[in-house]
CSV table of C-alpha atoms in Angstrom, one decimal:
chain,number,residue,atom,x,y,z
A,288,UNK,CA,44.4,-30.1,29.3
A,289,UNK,CA,46.3,-27.4,31.4
A,290,UNK,CA,45.9,-27.8,35.1
A,291,UNK,CA,46.0,-24.0,35.5
A,292,UNK,CA,43.3,-23.5,32.9
A,293,UNK,CA,41.2,-26.2,34.7
A,294,UNK,CA,41.6,-24.6,38.0
A,295,UNK,CA,40.7,-21.1,36.8
A,296,UNK,CA,37.6,-22.7,35.0
A,297,UNK,CA,36.5,-24.4,38.2
A,298,UNK,CA,37.0,-21.0,40.1
A,299,UNK,CA,34.8,-19.2,37.5
A,300,UNK,CA,32.2,-21.8,37.9
A,301,UNK,CA,32.2,-21.5,41.7
A,302,UNK,CA,32.1,-17.7,41.6
A,303,UNK,CA,29.3,-17.8,39.1
A,304,UNK,CA,27.3,-20.3,41.2
A,305,UNK,CA,27.9,-18.2,44.3
A,306,UNK,CA,26.5,-15.2,42.6
A,307,UNK,CA,23.5,-17.2,41.4
A,308,UNK,CA,24.3,-16.7,37.8
A,309,UNK,CA,23.6,-19.1,35.0
A,310,UNK,CA,26.1,-19.7,32.2
A,311,UNK,CA,23.7,-17.8,29.9
A,312,UNK,CA,23.5,-14.7,32.1
A,313,UNK,CA,27.2,-14.6,32.8
A,314,UNK,CA,27.7,-14.9,29.0
A,315,UNK,CA,25.1,-12.1,28.3
A,316,UNK,CA,26.9,-9.7,30.8
A,317,UNK,CA,30.3,-10.6,29.4
A,318,UNK,CA,29.3,-10.3,25.7
A,319,UNK,CA,30.4,-13.9,25.2
A,320,UNK,CA,28.5,-17.1,24.0
A,321,UNK,CA,27.2,-19.3,26.7
A,322,UNK,CA,28.9,-22.4,25.2
A,323,UNK,CA,32.1,-20.6,25.4
A,324,UNK,CA,31.6,-20.0,29.1
A,325,UNK,CA,30.7,-23.6,29.6
A,326,UNK,CA,34.0,-24.7,27.8
A,327,UNK,CA,35.9,-22.1,29.9
A,328,UNK,CA,34.6,-23.5,33.0
A,329,UNK,CA,35.4,-27.1,32.1
A,330,UNK,CA,39.0,-25.9,31.3
A,331,UNK,CA,38.6,-26.9,27.5
A,332,UNK,CA,39.3,-23.4,26.0
A,333,UNK,CA,42.4,-21.6,25.8
A,334,UNK,CA,41.4,-18.0,26.6
A,335,UNK,CA,42.9,-14.6,26.1
A,336,UNK,CA,43.7,-12.1,28.9
A,337,UNK,CA,40.9,-9.8,27.3
A,338,UNK,CA,38.5,-12.7,27.5
A,339,UNK,CA,39.4,-13.4,31.2
A,340,UNK,CA,39.0,-9.6,31.8
A,341,UNK,CA,35.5,-9.6,30.4
A,342,UNK,CA,34.5,-12.6,32.7
A,343,UNK,CA,36.1,-10.9,35.8
A,344,UNK,CA,34.2,-7.6,35.0
A,345,UNK,CA,30.9,-9.6,34.5
A,346,UNK,CA,31.4,-11.5,37.7
A,347,UNK,CA,32.6,-8.2,39.5
A,348,UNK,CA,35.5,-9.8,41.1
A,349,UNK,CA,39.2,-9.1,41.0
A,350,UNK,CA,42.0,-11.3,39.7
A,351,UNK,CA,43.0,-11.9,43.4
A,352,UNK,CA,39.6,-13.4,44.2
A,353,UNK,CA,39.8,-15.5,41.0
A,354,UNK,CA,43.3,-16.7,41.7
A,355,UNK,CA,42.5,-18.3,45.0
A,356,UNK,CA,43.5,-21.6,43.7
A,357,UNK,CA,43.7,-24.2,46.3
A,358,UNK,CA,43.8,-27.7,44.7
A,359,UNK,CA,42.1,-29.4,47.6
A,360,UNK,CA,39.4,-32.0,47.0
A,361,UNK,CA,38.5,-32.3,50.8
A,362,UNK,CA,34.8,-31.8,51.1
A,363,UNK,CA,35.2,-29.5,54.0
A,364,UNK,CA,37.6,-27.3,52.1
A,365,UNK,CA,35.3,-27.2,49.1
A,366,UNK,CA,32.4,-26.3,51.3
A,367,UNK,CA,34.5,-23.6,53.1
A,368,UNK,CA,35.4,-22.0,49.8
A,369,UNK,CA,31.8,-22.0,48.7
A,370,UNK,CA,30.9,-20.1,51.8
A,371,UNK,CA,33.5,-17.7,51.4
A,372,UNK,CA,32.5,-17.0,47.8
A,373,UNK,CA,28.9,-16.6,48.8
A,374,UNK,CA,29.9,-14.2,51.5
A,375,UNK,CA,32.1,-12.1,49.2
A,376,UNK,CA,29.4,-12.0,46.7
A,377,UNK,CA,26.7,-11.0,49.3
A,378,UNK,CA,28.9,-8.1,50.6
A,379,UNK,CA,30.0,-6.5,47.4
A,380,UNK,CA,27.6,-3.6,47.5
A,381,UNK,CA,27.4,-3.0,51.1
A,382,UNK,CA,28.3,0.2,52.8
A,383,UNK,CA,31.0,0.5,55.4
A,384,UNK,CA,28.4,0.5,58.2
A,385,UNK,CA,26.8,-2.5,56.9
A,386,UNK,CA,30.0,-4.3,56.6
A,387,UNK,CA,30.9,-3.3,60.3
A,388,UNK,CA,27.6,-4.9,61.3
A,389,UNK,CA,28.4,-8.1,59.5
A,390,UNK,CA,32.0,-8.1,61.0
A,391,UNK,CA,30.3,-7.9,64.5
A,392,UNK,CA,27.9,-10.7,63.8
A,393,UNK,CA,30.8,-12.8,62.8
A,394,UNK,CA,32.7,-12.1,65.9
A,395,UNK,CA,29.6,-13.0,67.9
A,396,UNK,CA,29.4,-16.4,65.8
A,397,UNK,CA,33.1,-17.1,66.5
A,398,UNK,CA,32.5,-16.4,70.2
A,399,UNK,CA,29.4,-18.8,70.4
A,400,UNK,CA,31.4,-21.5,68.5
A,401,UNK,CA,34.4,-20.7,70.8
A,402,UNK,CA,36.8,-20.4,67.9
């Protein structure tokens, strides 16, 4: 099994979970079979660029977000990436003013943690 295919599958699963989607829901949005999504996430399927594009569109993420491929198994790094995925997912449809508010909240959090 290709390590890159496995890493991409793992990222697709992480992003799908961060967005609160089931494999079935992602498959429906992407126009694919849910079993295909499962095999893709496990790195078992060789996929085309066209299929990858369908998944990216269904997840509403860019290739850049998908290709964040740190191969770290450290639990803190895994949790950090899950938090980032959830924040990206949460902020996708926000306005510039709403994003500015979140930026200010983040600044206050950093100050309180003395980061």
